[in-house]
């Protein structure tokens, strides 16, 4: 059924630093992050629905991760 995973990051971490907690390539080869708050993701009913509703935003290397962010890291 449904599955959720979370990784803890230091308060004030940038998007690349947060990605690096999961895998070093996410930090080293960071391109951008797609971000949505968890509650908005649930309200939308899933990632595809959130995209269709325009709820996702793109953030760069300087983005400071906030509590409750759901982030998809794009890396190369």
PDB file with one MODEL, atoms N, CA, C and O in Angstrom:
MODEL        1
ATOM      1  N   UNK A   1       0.835  -1.206   0.000  1.00  0.00           N
ATOM      2  CA  UNK A   1       0.000   0.000   0.000  1.00  0.00           C
ATOM      3  C   UNK A   1       0.872   1.260   0.000  1.00  0.00           C
ATOM      4  O   UNK A   1       1.921   1.293  -0.643  1.00  0.00           O
ATOM      5  N   UNK A   2       0.440   2.275   0.710  1.00  0.00           N
ATOM      6  CA  UNK A   2       1.176   3.534   0.785  1.00  0.00           C
ATOM      7  C   UNK A   2       2.455   3.372   1.590  1.00  0.00           C
ATOM      8  O   UNK A   2       2.514   2.582   2.533  1.00  0.00           O
ATOM      9  N   UNK A   3       3.465   4.119   1.211  1.00  0.00           N
ATOM     10  CA  UNK A   3       4.741   4.079   1.926  1.00  0.00           C
ATOM     11  C   UNK A   3       5.291   5.494   2.016  1.00  0.00           C
ATOM     12  O   UNK A   3       5.206   6.267   1.061  1.00  0.00           O
ATOM     13  N   UNK A   4       5.850   5.823   3.165  1.00  0.00           N
ATOM     14  CA  UNK A   4       6.460   7.129   3.375  1.00  0.00           C
ATOM     15  C   UNK A   4       7.839   6.935   3.967  1.00  0.00           C
ATOM     16  O   UNK A   4       8.041   6.075   4.824  1.00  0.00           O
ATOM     17  N   UNK A   5       8.788   7.737   3.510  1.00  0.00           N
ATOM     18  CA  UNK A   5      10.138   7.717   4.068  1.00  0.00           C
ATOM     19  C   UNK A   5      10.557   9.144   4.343  1.00  0.00           C
ATOM     20  O   UNK A   5      10.131  10.069   3.651  1.00  0.00           O
ATOM     21  N   UNK A   6      11.388   9.321   5.349  1.00  0.00           N
ATOM     22  CA  UNK A   6      11.856  10.664   5.699  1.00  0.00           C
ATOM     23  C   UNK A   6      13.305  10.604   6.152  1.00  0.00           C
ATOM     24  O   UNK A   6      13.747   9.627   6.756  1.00  0.00           O
ATOM     25  N   UNK A   7      14.024  11.660   5.849  1.00  0.00           N
ATOM     26  CA  UNK A   7      15.405  11.798   6.304  1.00  0.00           C
ATOM     27  C   UNK A   7      15.509  13.108   7.054  1.00  0.00           C
ATOM     28  O   UNK A   7      14.924  14.116   6.657  1.00  0.00           O
ATOM     29  N   UNK A   8      16.259  13.081   8.141  1.00  0.00           N
ATOM     30  CA  UNK A   8      16.435  14.252   8.978  1.00  0.00           C
ATOM     31  C   UNK A   8      17.621  15.066   8.479  1.00  0.00           C
ATOM     32  O   UNK A   8      18.679  14.515   8.175  1.00  0.00           O
ATOM     33  N   UNK A   9      17.436  16.380   8.395  1.00  0.00           N
ATOM     34  CA  UNK A   9      18.525  17.276   8.014  1.00  0.00           C
ATOM     35  C   UNK A   9      18.681  18.349   9.082  1.00  0.00           C
ATOM     36  O   UNK A   9      17.760  18.619   9.853  1.00  0.00           O
ATOM     37  N   UNK A  10      19.842  18.945   9.113  1.00  0.00           N
ATOM     38  CA  UNK A  10      20.131  20.017  10.064  1.00  0.00           C
ATOM     39  C   UNK A  10      19.312  21.252   9.689  1.00  0.00           C
ATOM     40  O   UNK A  10      19.173  21.570   8.508  1.00  0.00           O
ATOM     41  N   UNK A  11      18.778  21.938  10.679  1.00  0.00           N
ATOM     42  CA  UNK A  11      18.019  23.156  10.427  1.00  0.00           C
ATOM     43  C   UNK A  11      18.912  24.146   9.684  1.00  0.00           C
ATOM     44  O   UNK A  11      20.059  24.370  10.072  1.00  0.00           O
ATOM     45  N   UNK A  12      18.385  24.731   8.623  1.00  0.00           N
ATOM     46  CA  UNK A  12      19.146  25.673   7.817  1.00  0.00           C
ATOM     47  C   UNK A  12      19.874  25.032   6.646  1.00  0.00           C
ATOM     48  O   UNK A  12      20.617  25.707   5.933  1.00  0.00           O
ATOM     49  N   UNK A  13      19.668  23.723   6.437  1.00  0.00           N
ATOM     50  CA  UNK A  13      20.329  23.011   5.342  1.00  0.00           C
ATOM     51  C   UNK A  13      19.793  23.495   3.996  1.00  0.00           C
ATOM     52  O   UNK A  13      18.605  23.787   3.858  1.00  0.00           O
ATOM     53  N   UNK A  14      20.676  23.576   3.015  1.00  0.00           N
ATOM     54  CA  UNK A  14      20.263  23.905   1.652  1.00  0.00           C
ATOM     55  C   UNK A  14      19.738  22.640   0.977  1.00  0.00           C
ATOM     56  O   UNK A  14      19.929  21.530   1.475  1.00  0.00           O
ATOM     57  N   UNK A  15      19.080  22.825  -0.156  1.00  0.00           N
ATOM     58  CA  UNK A  15      18.542  21.677  -0.892  1.00  0.00           C
ATOM     59  C   UNK A  15      19.632  20.668  -1.259  1.00  0.00           C
ATOM     60  O   UNK A  15      19.409  19.469  -1.093  1.00  0.00           O
ATOM     61  N   UNK A  16      20.823  21.104  -1.759  1.00  0.00           N
ATOM     62  CA  UNK A  16      21.867  20.118  -2.052  1.00  0.00           C
ATOM     63  C   UNK A  16      22.352  19.376  -0.796  1.00  0.00           C
ATOM     64  O   UNK A  16      22.621  18.176  -0.852  1.00  0.00           O
ATOM     65  N   UNK A  17      22.461  20.078   0.321  1.00  0.00           N
ATOM     66  CA  UNK A  17      22.868  19.424   1.568  1.00  0.00           C
ATOM     67  C   UNK A  17      21.839  18.378   1.993  1.00  0.00           C
ATOM     68  O   UNK A  17      22.196  17.285   2.432  1.00  0.00           O
ATOM     69  N   UNK A  18      20.565  18.725   1.857  1.00  0.00           N
ATOM     70  CA  UNK A  18      19.500  17.780   2.203  1.00  0.00           C
ATOM     71  C   UNK A  18      19.561  16.557   1.298  1.00  0.00           C
ATOM     72  O   UNK A  18      19.407  15.432   1.775  1.00  0.00           O
ATOM     73  N   UNK A  19      19.779  16.754   0.019  1.00  0.00           N
ATOM     74  CA  UNK A  19      19.910  15.634  -0.906  1.00  0.00           C
ATOM     75  C   UNK A  19      21.098  14.761  -0.569  1.00  0.00           C
ATOM     76  O   UNK A  19      21.047  13.541  -0.729  1.00  0.00           O
ATOM     77  N   UNK A  20      22.179  15.388  -0.097  1.00  0.00           N
ATOM     78  CA  UNK A  20      23.383  14.651   0.275  1.00  0.00           C
ATOM     79  C   UNK A  20      23.185  13.723   1.448  1.00  0.00           C
ATOM     80  O   UNK A  20      23.943  12.767   1.612  1.00  0.00           O
ATOM     81  N   UNK A  21      22.181  13.982   2.271  1.00  0.00           N
ATOM     82  CA  UNK A  21      21.874  13.082   3.391  1.00  0.00           C
ATOM     83  C   UNK A  21      21.435  11.725   2.856  1.00  0.00           C
ATOM     84  O   UNK A  21      21.725  10.689   3.454  1.00  0.00           O
ATOM     85  N   UNK A  22      20.738  11.738   1.731  1.00  0.00           N
ATOM     86  CA  UNK A  22      20.246  10.505   1.121  1.00  0.00           C
ATOM     87  C   UNK A  22      21.322   9.821   0.279  1.00  0.00           C
ATOM     88  O   UNK A  22      21.517   8.609   0.375  1.00  0.00           O
ATOM     89  N   UNK A  23      22.025  10.610  -0.554  1.00  0.00           N
ATOM     90  CA  UNK A  23      23.061  10.044  -1.420  1.00  0.00           C
ATOM     91  C   UNK A  23      24.021  11.161  -1.822  1.00  0.00           C
ATOM     92  O   UNK A  23      23.578  12.251  -2.186  1.00  0.00           O
ATOM     93  N   UNK A  24      25.307  10.912  -1.763  1.00  0.00           N
ATOM     94  CA  UNK A  24      26.304  11.945  -2.036  1.00  0.00           C
ATOM     95  C   UNK A  24      26.173  12.536  -3.443  1.00  0.00           C
ATOM     96  O   UNK A  24      26.467  13.716  -3.634  1.00  0.00           O
ATOM     97  N   UNK A  25      25.743  11.753  -4.425  1.00  0.00           N
ATOM     98  CA  UNK A  25      25.553  12.276  -5.787  1.00  0.00           C
ATOM     99  C   UNK A  25      24.497  13.379  -5.817  1.00  0.00           C
ATOM    100  O   UNK A  25      24.591  14.301  -6.628  1.00  0.00           O
ATOM    101  N   UNK A  26      23.503  13.295  -4.951  1.00  0.00           N
ATOM    102  CA  UNK A  26      22.457  14.309  -4.930  1.00  0.00           C
ATOM    103  C   UNK A  26      23.012  15.661  -4.523  1.00  0.00           C
ATOM    104  O   UNK A  26      22.489  16.694  -4.942  1.00  0.00           O
ATOM    105  N   UNK A  27      24.057  15.672  -3.716  1.00  0.00           N
ATOM    106  CA  UNK A  27      24.697  16.928  -3.327  1.00  0.00           C
ATOM    107  C   UNK A  27      25.705  17.359  -4.383  1.00  0.00           C
ATOM    108  O   UNK A  27      25.706  18.511  -4.818  1.00  0.00           O
ATOM    109  N   UNK A  28      26.545  16.445  -4.784  1.00  0.00           N
ATOM    110  CA  UNK A  28      27.640  16.772  -5.702  1.00  0.00           C
ATOM    111  C   UNK A  28      27.149  17.139  -7.098  1.00  0.00           C
ATOM    112  O   UNK A  28      27.749  17.991  -7.752  1.00  0.00           O
ATOM    113  N   UNK A  29      26.078  16.516  -7.563  1.00  0.00           N
ATOM    114  CA  UNK A  29      25.595  16.724  -8.933  1.00  0.00           C
ATOM    115  C   UNK A  29      24.214  17.384  -8.964  1.00  0.00           C
ATOM    116  O   UNK A  29      23.454  17.210  -9.917  1.00  0.00           O
ATOM    117  N   UNK A  30      23.902  18.137  -7.919  1.00  0.00           N
ATOM    118  CA  UNK A  30      22.608  18.809  -7.785  1.00  0.00           C
ATOM    119  C   UNK A  30      22.355  19.756  -8.960  1.00  0.00           C
ATOM    120  O   UNK A  30      23.234  20.526  -9.348  1.00  0.00           O
ATOM    121  N   UNK A  31      21.154  19.690  -9.516  1.00  0.00           N
ATOM    122  CA  UNK A  31      20.737  20.624 -10.565  1.00  0.00           C
ATOM    123  C   UNK A  31      19.629  21.526 -10.024  1.00  0.00           C
ATOM    124  O   UNK A  31      19.746  22.751 -10.054  1.00  0.00           O
ATOM    125  N   UNK A  32      18.553  20.911  -9.529  1.00  0.00           N
ATOM    126  CA  UNK A  32      17.434  21.665  -8.973  1.00  0.00           C
ATOM    127  C   UNK A  32      16.593  20.751  -8.099  1.00  0.00           C
ATOM    128  O   UNK A  32      16.768  19.533  -8.100  1.00  0.00           O
ATOM    129  N   UNK A  33      15.680  21.355  -7.354  1.00  0.00           N
ATOM    130  CA  UNK A  33      14.782  20.595  -6.487  1.00  0.00           C
ATOM    131  C   UNK A  33      13.344  20.993  -6.797  1.00  0.00           C
ATOM    132  O   UNK A  33      13.043  22.171  -6.991  1.00  0.00           O
ATOM    133  N   UNK A  34      12.473  20.011  -6.841  1.00  0.00           N
ATOM    134  CA  UNK A  34      11.043  20.253  -6.960  1.00  0.00           C
ATOM    135  C   UNK A  34      10.477  20.092  -5.555  1.00  0.00           C
ATOM    136  O   UNK A  34      10.688  19.069  -4.904  1.00  0.00           O
ATOM    137  N   UNK A  35       9.748  21.123  -5.087  1.00  0.00           N
ATOM    138  CA  UNK A  35       9.348  21.173  -3.678  1.00  0.00           C
ATOM    139  C   UNK A  35       7.840  21.390  -3.542  1.00  0.00           C
ATOM    140  O   UNK A  35       7.223  22.134  -4.304  1.00  0.00           O
ATOM    141  N   UNK A  36       7.274  20.712  -2.542  1.00  0.00           N
ATOM    142  CA  UNK A  36       5.880  20.915  -2.136  1.00  0.00           C
ATOM    143  C   UNK A  36       5.788  20.558  -0.651  1.00  0.00           C
ATOM    144  O   UNK A  36       6.485  19.657  -0.185  1.00  0.00           O
ATOM    145  N   UNK A  37       4.947  21.249   0.076  1.00  0.00           N
ATOM    146  CA  UNK A  37       4.706  20.909   1.479  1.00  0.00           C
ATOM    147  C   UNK A  37       3.878  19.627   1.536  1.00  0.00           C
ATOM    148  O   UNK A  37       3.013  19.400   0.690  1.00  0.00           O
ATOM    149  N   UNK A  38       4.147  18.802   2.530  1.00  0.00           N
ATOM    150  CA  UNK A  38       3.504  17.487   2.631  1.00  0.00           C
ATOM    151  C   UNK A  38       1.985  17.579   2.659  1.00  0.00           C
ATOM    152  O   UNK A  38       1.307  16.749   2.053  1.00  0.00           O
ATOM    153  N   UNK A  39       1.434  18.581   3.357  1.00  0.00           N
ATOM    154  CA  UNK A  39      -0.019  18.672   3.474  1.00  0.00           C
ATOM    155  C   UNK A  39      -0.665  19.049   2.135  1.00  0.00           C
ATOM    156  O   UNK A  39      -1.760  18.578   1.825  1.00  0.00           O
ATOM    157  N   UNK A  40      -0.006  19.880   1.351  1.00  0.00           N
ATOM    158  CA  UNK A  40      -0.527  20.226   0.028  1.00  0.00           C
ATOM    159  C   UNK A  40      -0.467  19.028  -0.913  1.00  0.00           C
ATOM    160  O   UNK A  40      -1.337  18.850  -1.766  1.00  0.00           O
ATOM    161  N   UNK A  41       0.577  18.204  -0.749  1.00  0.00           N
ATOM    162  CA  UNK A  41       0.693  16.989  -1.550  1.00  0.00           C
ATOM    163  C   UNK A  41      -0.461  16.034  -1.243  1.00  0.00           C
ATOM    164  O   UNK A  41      -1.050  15.453  -2.155  1.00  0.00           O
ATOM    165  N   UNK A  42      -0.782  15.876   0.040  1.00  0.00           N
ATOM    166  CA  UNK A  42      -1.905  15.010   0.429  1.00  0.00           C
ATOM    167  C   UNK A  42      -3.240  15.568  -0.064  1.00  0.00           C
ATOM    168  O   UNK A  42      -4.092  14.823  -0.547  1.00  0.00           O
ATOM    169  N   UNK A  43      -3.415  16.887   0.064  1.00  0.00           N
ATOM    170  CA  UNK A  43      -4.647  17.515  -0.411  1.00  0.00           C
ATOM    171  C   UNK A  43      -4.838  17.290  -1.906  1.00  0.00           C
ATOM    172  O   UNK A  43      -5.954  17.053  -2.369  1.00  0.00           O
ATOM    173  N   UNK A  44      -3.746  17.365  -2.654  1.00  0.00           N
ATOM    174  CA  UNK A  44      -3.821  17.188  -4.110  1.00  0.00           C
ATOM    175  C   UNK A  44      -4.153  15.751  -4.480  1.00  0.00           C
ATOM    176  O   UNK A  44      -4.761  15.501  -5.520  1.00  0.00           O
ATOM    177  N   UNK A  45      -3.758  14.804  -3.633  1.00  0.00           N
ATOM    178  CA  UNK A  45      -4.039  13.402  -3.907  1.00  0.00           C
ATOM    179  C   UNK A  45      -2.884  12.652  -4.549  1.00  0.00           C
ATOM    180  O   UNK A  45      -3.042  11.504  -4.963  1.00  0.00           O
ATOM    181  N   UNK A  46      -1.734  13.287  -4.633  1.00  0.00           N
ATOM    182  CA  UNK A  46      -0.555  12.632  -5.202  1.00  0.00           C
ATOM    183  C   UNK A  46       0.270  13.605  -6.022  1.00  0.00           C
ATOM    184  O   UNK A  46      -0.139  14.740  -6.265  1.00  0.00           O
ATOM    185  N   UNK A  47       1.443  13.142  -6.446  1.00  0.00           N
ATOM    186  CA  UNK A  47       2.370  14.007  -7.163  1.00  0.00           C
ATOM    187  C   UNK A  47       1.819  14.446  -8.525  1.00  0.00           C
ATOM    188  O   UNK A  47       1.924  15.620  -8.881  1.00  0.00           O
ATOM    189  N   UNK A  48       1.238  13.520  -9.286  1.00  0.00           N
ATOM    190  CA  UNK A  48       0.699  13.880 -10.605  1.00  0.00           C
ATOM    191  C   UNK A  48      -0.407  14.929 -10.476  1.00  0.00           C
ATOM    192  O   UNK A  48      -0.471  15.870 -11.267  1.00  0.00           O
ATOM    193  N   UNK A  49      -1.263  14.767  -9.495  1.00  0.00           N
ATOM    194  CA  UNK A  49      -2.348  15.716  -9.270  1.00  0.00           C
ATOM    195  C   UNK A  49      -1.804  17.073  -8.830  1.00  0.00           C
ATOM    196  O   UNK A  49      -2.313  18.113  -9.247  1.00  0.00           O
ATOM    197  N   UNK A  50      -0.767  17.064  -7.983  1.00  0.00           N
ATOM    198  CA  UNK A  50      -0.153  18.311  -7.524  1.00  0.00           C
ATOM    199  C   UNK A  50       0.469  19.073  -8.691  1.00  0.00           C
ATOM    200  O   UNK A  50       0.384  20.299  -8.755  1.00  0.00           O
ATOM    201  N   UNK A  51       1.094  18.343  -9.614  1.00  0.00           N
ATOM    202  CA  UNK A  51       1.664  18.965 -10.812  1.00  0.00           C
ATOM    203  C   UNK A  51       0.537  19.599 -11.635  1.00  0.00           C
ATOM    204  O   UNK A  51       0.656  20.746 -12.066  1.00  0.00           O
ATOM    205  N   UNK A  52      -0.544  18.865 -11.852  1.00  0.00           N
ATOM    206  CA  UNK A  52      -1.673  19.361 -12.641  1.00  0.00           C
ATOM    207  C   UNK A  52      -2.297  20.608 -12.011  1.00  0.00           C
ATOM    208  O   UNK A  52      -2.801  21.481 -12.719  1.00  0.00           O
ATOM    209  N   UNK A  53      -2.261  20.688 -10.675  1.00  0.00           N
ATOM    210  CA  UNK A  53      -2.839  21.825  -9.963  1.00  0.00           C
ATOM    211  C   UNK A  53      -1.854  22.983  -9.814  1.00  0.00           C
ATOM    212  O   UNK A  53      -2.212  24.040  -9.293  1.00  0.00           O
ATOM    213  N   UNK A  54      -0.610  22.786 -10.272  1.00  0.00           N
ATOM    214  CA  UNK A  54       0.400  23.840 -10.185  1.00  0.00           C
ATOM    215  C   UNK A  54       0.929  24.079  -8.784  1.00  0.00           C
ATOM    216  O   UNK A  54       1.369  25.185  -8.470  1.00  0.00           O
ATOM    217  N   UNK A  55       0.895  23.065  -7.940  1.00  0.00           N
ATOM    218  CA  UNK A  55       1.314  23.210  -6.546  1.00  0.00           C
ATOM    219  C   UNK A  55       2.822  23.055  -6.342  1.00  0.00           C
ATOM    220  O   UNK A  55       3.342  23.460  -5.302  1.00  0.00           O
ATOM    221  N   UNK A  56       3.533  22.476  -7.313  1.00  0.00           N
ATOM    222  CA  UNK A  56       4.977  22.269  -7.160  1.00  0.00           C
ATOM    223  C   UNK A  56       5.737  23.517  -7.560  1.00  0.00           C
ATOM    224  O   UNK A  56       5.291  24.285  -8.413  1.00  0.00           O
ATOM    225  N   UNK A  57       6.896  23.714  -6.935  1.00  0.00           N
ATOM    226  CA  UNK A  57       7.757  24.820  -7.334  1.00  0.00           C
ATOM    227  C   UNK A  57       9.180  24.301  -7.486  1.00  0.00           C
ATOM    228  O   UNK A  57       9.561  23.307  -6.866  1.00  0.00           O
ATOM    229  N   UNK A  58       9.950  24.977  -8.308  1.00  0.00           N
ATOM    230  CA  UNK A  58      11.338  24.599  -8.549  1.00  0.00           C
ATOM    231  C   UNK A  58      12.245  25.530  -7.758  1.00  0.00           C
ATOM    232  O   UNK A  58      12.078  26.749  -7.786  1.00  0.00           O
ATOM    233  N   UNK A  59      13.205  24.943  -7.056  1.00  0.00           N
ATOM    234  CA  UNK A  59      14.146  25.707  -6.242  1.00  0.00           C
ATOM    235  C   UNK A  59      15.574  25.353  -6.649  1.00  0.00           C
ATOM    236  O   UNK A  59      15.829  24.265  -7.166  1.00  0.00           O
ATOM    237  N   UNK A  60      16.494  26.273  -6.415  1.00  0.00           N
ATOM    238  CA  UNK A  60      17.894  26.081  -6.773  1.00  0.00           C
ATOM    239  C   UNK A  60      18.774  25.726  -5.590  1.00  0.00           C
ATOM    240  O   UNK A  60      18.290  25.348  -4.523  1.00  0.00           O
ATOM    241  N   UNK A  61      20.079  25.857  -5.801  1.00  0.00           N
ATOM    242  CA  UNK A  61      21.074  25.440  -4.814  1.00  0.00           C
ATOM    243  C   UNK A  61      21.022  26.222  -3.513  1.00  0.00           C
ATOM    244  O   UNK A  61      21.458  25.715  -2.479  1.00  0.00           O
ATOM    245  N   UNK A  62      20.506  27.434  -3.535  1.00  0.00           N
ATOM    246  CA  UNK A  62      20.479  28.284  -2.345  1.00  0.00           C
ATOM    247  C   UNK A  62      19.230  28.085  -1.484  1.00  0.00           C
ATOM    248  O   UNK A  62      19.119  28.682  -0.414  1.00  0.00           O
ATOM    249  N   UNK A  63      18.289  27.252  -1.939  1.00  0.00           N
ATOM    250  CA  UNK A  63      17.039  27.065  -1.211  1.00  0.00           C
ATOM    251  C   UNK A  63      17.300  26.440   0.157  1.00  0.00           C
ATOM    252  O   UNK A  63      17.989  25.425   0.264  1.00  0.00           O
ATOM    253  N   UNK A  64      16.754  27.044   1.183  1.00  0.00           N
ATOM    254  CA  UNK A  64      16.838  26.521   2.550  1.00  0.00           C
ATOM    255  C   UNK A  64      15.616  25.640   2.796  1.00  0.00           C
ATOM    256  O   UNK A  64      14.478  26.100   2.705  1.00  0.00           O
ATOM    257  N   UNK A  65      15.862  24.390   3.105  1.00  0.00           N
ATOM    258  CA  UNK A  65      14.795  23.412   3.324  1.00  0.00           C
ATOM    259  C   UNK A  65      13.990  23.790   4.564  1.00  0.00           C
ATOM    260  O   UNK A  65      14.545  24.180   5.591  1.00  0.00           O
ATOM    261  N   UNK A  66      12.673  23.665   4.441  1.00  0.00           N
ATOM    262  CA  UNK A  66      11.771  23.976   5.552  1.00  0.00           C
ATOM    263  C   UNK A  66      11.130  22.699   6.069  1.00  0.00           C
ATOM    264  O   UNK A  66      10.974  21.725   5.332  1.00  0.00           O
ATOM    265  N   UNK A  67      10.762  22.715   7.335  1.00  0.00           N
ATOM    266  CA  UNK A  67      10.091  21.581   7.947  1.00  0.00           C
ATOM    267  C   UNK A  67       8.818  21.271   7.163  1.00  0.00           C
ATOM    268  O   UNK A  67       8.012  22.166   6.906  1.00  0.00           O
ATOM    269  N   UNK A  68       8.638  20.023   6.787  1.00  0.00           N
ATOM    270  CA  UNK A  68       7.464  19.596   6.055  1.00  0.00           C
ATOM    271  C   UNK A  68       7.617  19.589   4.545  1.00  0.00           C
ATOM    272  O   UNK A  68       6.687  19.214   3.831  1.00  0.00           O
ATOM    273  N   UNK A  69       8.785  20.000   4.047  1.00  0.00           N
ATOM    274  CA  UNK A  69       9.012  19.976   2.594  1.00  0.00           C
ATOM    275  C   UNK A  69       9.083  18.532   2.093  1.00  0.00           C
ATOM    276  O   UNK A  69       9.695  17.665   2.718  1.00  0.00           O
ATOM    277  N   UNK A  70       8.444  18.305   0.958  1.00  0.00           N
ATOM    278  CA  UNK A  70       8.616  17.076   0.208  1.00  0.00           C
ATOM    279  C   UNK A  70       9.424  17.482  -1.014  1.00  0.00           C
ATOM    280  O   UNK A  70       8.994  18.331  -1.795  1.00  0.00           O
ATOM    281  N   UNK A  71      10.598  16.876  -1.181  1.00  0.00           N
ATOM    282  CA  UNK A  71      11.537  17.340  -2.195  1.00  0.00           C
ATOM    283  C   UNK A  71      11.927  16.208  -3.125  1.00  0.00           C
ATOM    284  O   UNK A  71      12.234  15.098  -2.691  1.00  0.00           O
ATOM    285  N   UNK A  72      11.909  16.516  -4.419  1.00  0.00           N
ATOM    286  CA  UNK A  72      12.453  15.599  -5.428  1.00  0.00           C
ATOM    287  C   UNK A  72      13.690  16.294  -6.003  1.00  0.00           C
ATOM    288  O   UNK A  72      13.593  17.384  -6.566  1.00  0.00           O
ATOM    289  N   UNK A  73      14.847  15.655  -5.857  1.00  0.00           N
ATOM    290  CA  UNK A  73      16.111  16.231  -6.310  1.00  0.00           C
ATOM    291  C   UNK A  73      16.385  15.802  -7.752  1.00  0.00           C
ATOM    292  O   UNK A  73      16.319  14.619  -8.085  1.00  0.00           O
ATOM    293  N   UNK A  74      16.689  16.771  -8.586  1.00  0.00           N
ATOM    294  CA  UNK A  74      17.137  16.509  -9.953  1.00  0.00           C
ATOM    295  C   UNK A  74      18.662  16.636  -9.930  1.00  0.00           C
ATOM    296  O   UNK A  74      19.199  17.637  -9.458  1.00  0.00           O
ATOM    297  N   UNK A  75      19.348  15.623 -10.438  1.00  0.00           N
ATOM    298  CA  UNK A  75      20.818  15.653 -10.453  1.00  0.00           C
ATOM    299  C   UNK A  75      21.323  15.075 -11.761  1.00  0.00           C
ATOM    300  O   UNK A  75      20.601  14.370 -12.466  1.00  0.00           O
ATOM    301  N   UNK A  76      22.570  15.384 -12.074  1.00  0.00           N
ATOM    302  CA  UNK A  76      23.108  14.915 -13.348  1.00  0.00           C
ATOM    303  C   UNK A  76      24.412  14.201 -13.200  1.00  0.00           C
ATOM    304  O   UNK A  76      24.983  13.749 -14.193  1.00  0.00           O
TER     305      UNK A  76
ENDMDL
END
